Short mmCIF file of C-alpha atoms in Angstrom, two decimals:
data_model
loop_
_atom_site.label_atom_id
_atom_site.label_comp_id
_atom_site.label_asym_id
_atom_site.label_seq_id
_atom_site.Cartn_x
_atom_site.Cartn_y
_atom_site.Cartn_z
CA MET A 1 -7.05 -39.28 15.10
CA LYS A 2 -10.32 -37.76 15.53
CA VAL A 3 -10.31 -34.45 14.59
CA ALA A 4 -12.43 -31.54 16.54
CA ARG A 5 -12.38 -27.36 17.16
CA LEU A 6 -9.85 -26.18 19.78
CA VAL A 7 -11.34 -25.90 23.12
CA ASP A 8 -10.52 -23.52 26.12
CA THR A 9 -8.64 -26.49 27.49
CA ASP A 10 -6.57 -27.39 24.70
CA ILE A 11 -4.77 -23.98 24.02
CA GLN A 12 -2.12 -24.55 26.23
CA ALA A 13 -1.38 -28.19 24.77
CA VAL A 14 -1.71 -26.33 21.23
CA VAL A 15 0.89 -24.05 21.65
CA GLN A 16 3.12 -26.60 23.13
CA LEU A 17 3.00 -28.74 20.05
CA TRP A 18 3.13 -25.99 18.17
CA LEU A 19 6.62 -25.16 20.16
CA ARG A 20 7.88 -28.67 20.08
CA CYS A 21 7.06 -28.38 16.36
CA GLY A 22 9.09 -25.19 15.23
CA LEU A 23 6.68 -23.21 14.38
CA VAL A 24 6.54 -19.93 16.67
CA ARG A 25 8.98 -16.89 15.87
CA PRO A 26 9.64 -14.01 17.86
CA TRP A 27 7.84 -12.10 16.40
CA ASN A 28 4.56 -14.19 16.72
CA ASP A 29 2.16 -14.63 19.55
CA PRO A 30 0.73 -17.73 19.44
CA GLU A 31 -1.99 -17.78 21.86
CA ALA A 32 -3.14 -13.86 20.43
CA ASP A 33 -3.19 -15.97 17.31
CA ILE A 34 -5.44 -18.35 18.11
CA ARG A 35 -8.06 -16.05 20.05
CA LEU A 36 -7.35 -14.00 16.78
CA ALA A 37 -9.14 -16.74 14.63
CA ARG A 38 -11.38 -17.70 16.98
CA ALA A 39 -12.80 -14.37 17.45
CA GLY A 40 -14.36 -14.68 14.22
CA THR A 41 -16.16 -17.18 11.78
CA ASN A 42 -13.54 -17.03 9.31
CA ALA A 43 -11.63 -18.62 11.36
CA ASP A 44 -10.54 -21.23 13.77
CA VAL A 45 -8.29 -23.47 15.15
CA LEU A 46 -9.11 -27.64 14.67
CA VAL A 47 -7.01 -30.71 16.95
CA GLY A 48 -6.36 -34.03 16.25
CA ARG A 49 -6.51 -36.43 19.34
CA ARG A 50 -5.28 -39.98 19.31
CA GLY A 51 -6.96 -41.04 22.13
CA ARG A 52 -7.06 -38.32 25.29
CA THR A 53 -3.36 -36.52 23.32
CA ILE A 54 -3.39 -34.10 20.74
CA VAL A 55 -1.68 -35.33 18.33
CA ALA A 56 -2.07 -32.90 15.28
CA SER A 57 -3.48 -29.62 14.79
CA VAL A 58 -4.43 -26.23 12.40
CA LEU A 59 -4.92 -23.50 12.42
CA VAL A 60 -8.01 -22.54 9.08
CA GLY A 61 -9.65 -19.66 7.96
CA HIS A 62 -10.47 -17.66 4.76
CA ASP A 63 -11.05 -14.44 3.20
CA GLY A 64 -13.62 -15.05 1.63
CA HIS A 65 -12.04 -15.85 -2.12
CA ARG A 66 -8.84 -18.26 -0.96
CA GLY A 67 -8.15 -20.45 2.60
CA TRP A 68 -5.25 -20.34 4.18
CA VAL A 69 -3.61 -22.83 7.14
CA TYR A 70 -0.93 -22.12 9.55
CA TYR A 71 0.78 -23.53 12.30
CA VAL A 72 0.30 -27.76 10.05
CA SER A 73 1.34 -29.29 12.89
CA VAL A 74 2.06 -33.41 13.99
CA ASP A 75 3.81 -34.29 17.19
CA PRO A 76 7.38 -35.37 16.21
CA ASP A 77 6.65 -38.34 18.46
CA HIS A 78 3.68 -39.16 16.30
CA GLN A 79 4.92 -38.50 12.82
CA ARG A 80 4.64 -40.74 9.68
CA GLN A 81 1.60 -42.64 11.09
CA ASP A 82 -1.09 -39.92 8.16
CA PHE A 83 -1.92 -38.09 10.91
CA GLY A 84 -0.06 -34.90 8.91
CA ARG A 85 -2.77 -35.71 5.92
CA GLY A 86 -5.25 -36.45 7.85
CA ILE A 87 -5.18 -32.73 9.68
CA MET A 88 -4.64 -31.21 5.93
CA SER A 89 -7.83 -33.01 5.23
CA ALA A 90 -9.75 -31.83 7.98
CA ALA A 91 -8.35 -28.96 7.17
CA GLU A 92 -9.62 -28.91 3.47
CA ASP A 93 -12.77 -30.16 4.72
CA TRP A 94 -13.44 -27.09 6.90
CA LEU A 95 -12.63 -24.74 3.92
CA ARG A 96 -15.31 -26.02 1.83
CA GLU A 97 -18.47 -26.07 3.66
CA ARG A 98 -17.87 -22.66 3.48
CA GLY A 99 -17.93 -22.67 0.12
CA ILE A 100 -13.91 -21.37 0.06
CA GLU A 101 -13.66 -23.62 -3.19
CA LYS A 102 -8.68 -23.00 -3.20
CA MET A 103 -6.52 -23.57 -0.47
CA GLN A 104 -3.30 -21.48 -0.76
CA LEU A 105 0.11 -22.23 2.02
CA MET A 106 3.52 -20.65 2.84
CA VAL A 107 6.43 -22.52 3.05
CA ARG A 108 9.80 -21.68 3.89
CA SER A 109 11.91 -22.44 0.75
CA ASP A 110 14.32 -24.11 3.26
CA ASN A 111 12.77 -26.26 4.62
CA THR A 112 12.40 -28.52 1.87
CA LYS A 113 10.64 -31.49 3.63
CA VAL A 114 7.83 -30.19 4.52
CA GLN A 115 7.87 -29.22 0.66
CA ALA A 116 7.42 -32.68 -0.55
CA PHE A 117 4.88 -33.33 2.53
CA TYR A 118 2.58 -31.17 1.13
CA GLU A 119 3.38 -32.10 -2.58
CA SER A 120 2.41 -35.38 -1.92
CA LEU A 121 -0.79 -34.30 -0.93
CA GLY A 122 -1.41 -32.57 -4.54
CA TYR A 123 -0.34 -29.11 -3.81
CA GLY A 124 1.81 -27.35 -6.62
CA GLU A 125 3.61 -24.43 -5.97
CA GLN A 126 2.98 -21.26 -7.94
CA LYS A 127 5.25 -18.01 -8.09
CA ARG A 128 4.73 -15.79 -6.74
CA VAL A 129 6.08 -12.64 -4.39
CA ILE A 130 5.10 -11.30 -1.31
CA TYR A 131 4.73 -8.71 0.13
CA ALA A 132 4.55 -7.36 3.28
CA LYS A 133 4.17 -4.99 5.96
CA TRP A 134 3.51 -4.67 9.73
CA LEU A 135 0.52 -2.15 10.75
CA ASP A 136 2.49 -1.17 13.92
CA GLY A 137 5.79 0.10 12.36
CA ARG A 138 7.67 -2.84 12.80
CA PRO A 139 10.86 -3.22 10.73
CA LEU A 140 10.06 -6.81 8.46
CA THR A 141 11.04 -10.24 10.04
CA PRO A 142 12.36 -12.82 7.44
#
């Protein structure tokens, strides 16, 4: 798998990948998330290709202190081939290149399969309470 920055012609394929992987929620607009990530210098979307086919992706960014990943995805037809490990390694490298020393991610508590994947990569659970607020006044989402 070769990893590179997302280009405009990749957007629809990446959105379809995220949908196929069950990563999109009704309250999130994936195209808007991609636009926002690509608008500045603190975030980007990386895609992993096998030949011409996009098989993996990640939205990676930082707040100047900690790095974060979102939409970590591997096409269901291409799982169990270390593409998840590869796309996470690319996200870690992206952060290291920018001087960010810690990466964090959030996993829904019922997603035990993904929790095991991150643990296999050396990530550990840190006990935190997450507070959130929609700035447009919407009620909180699950």
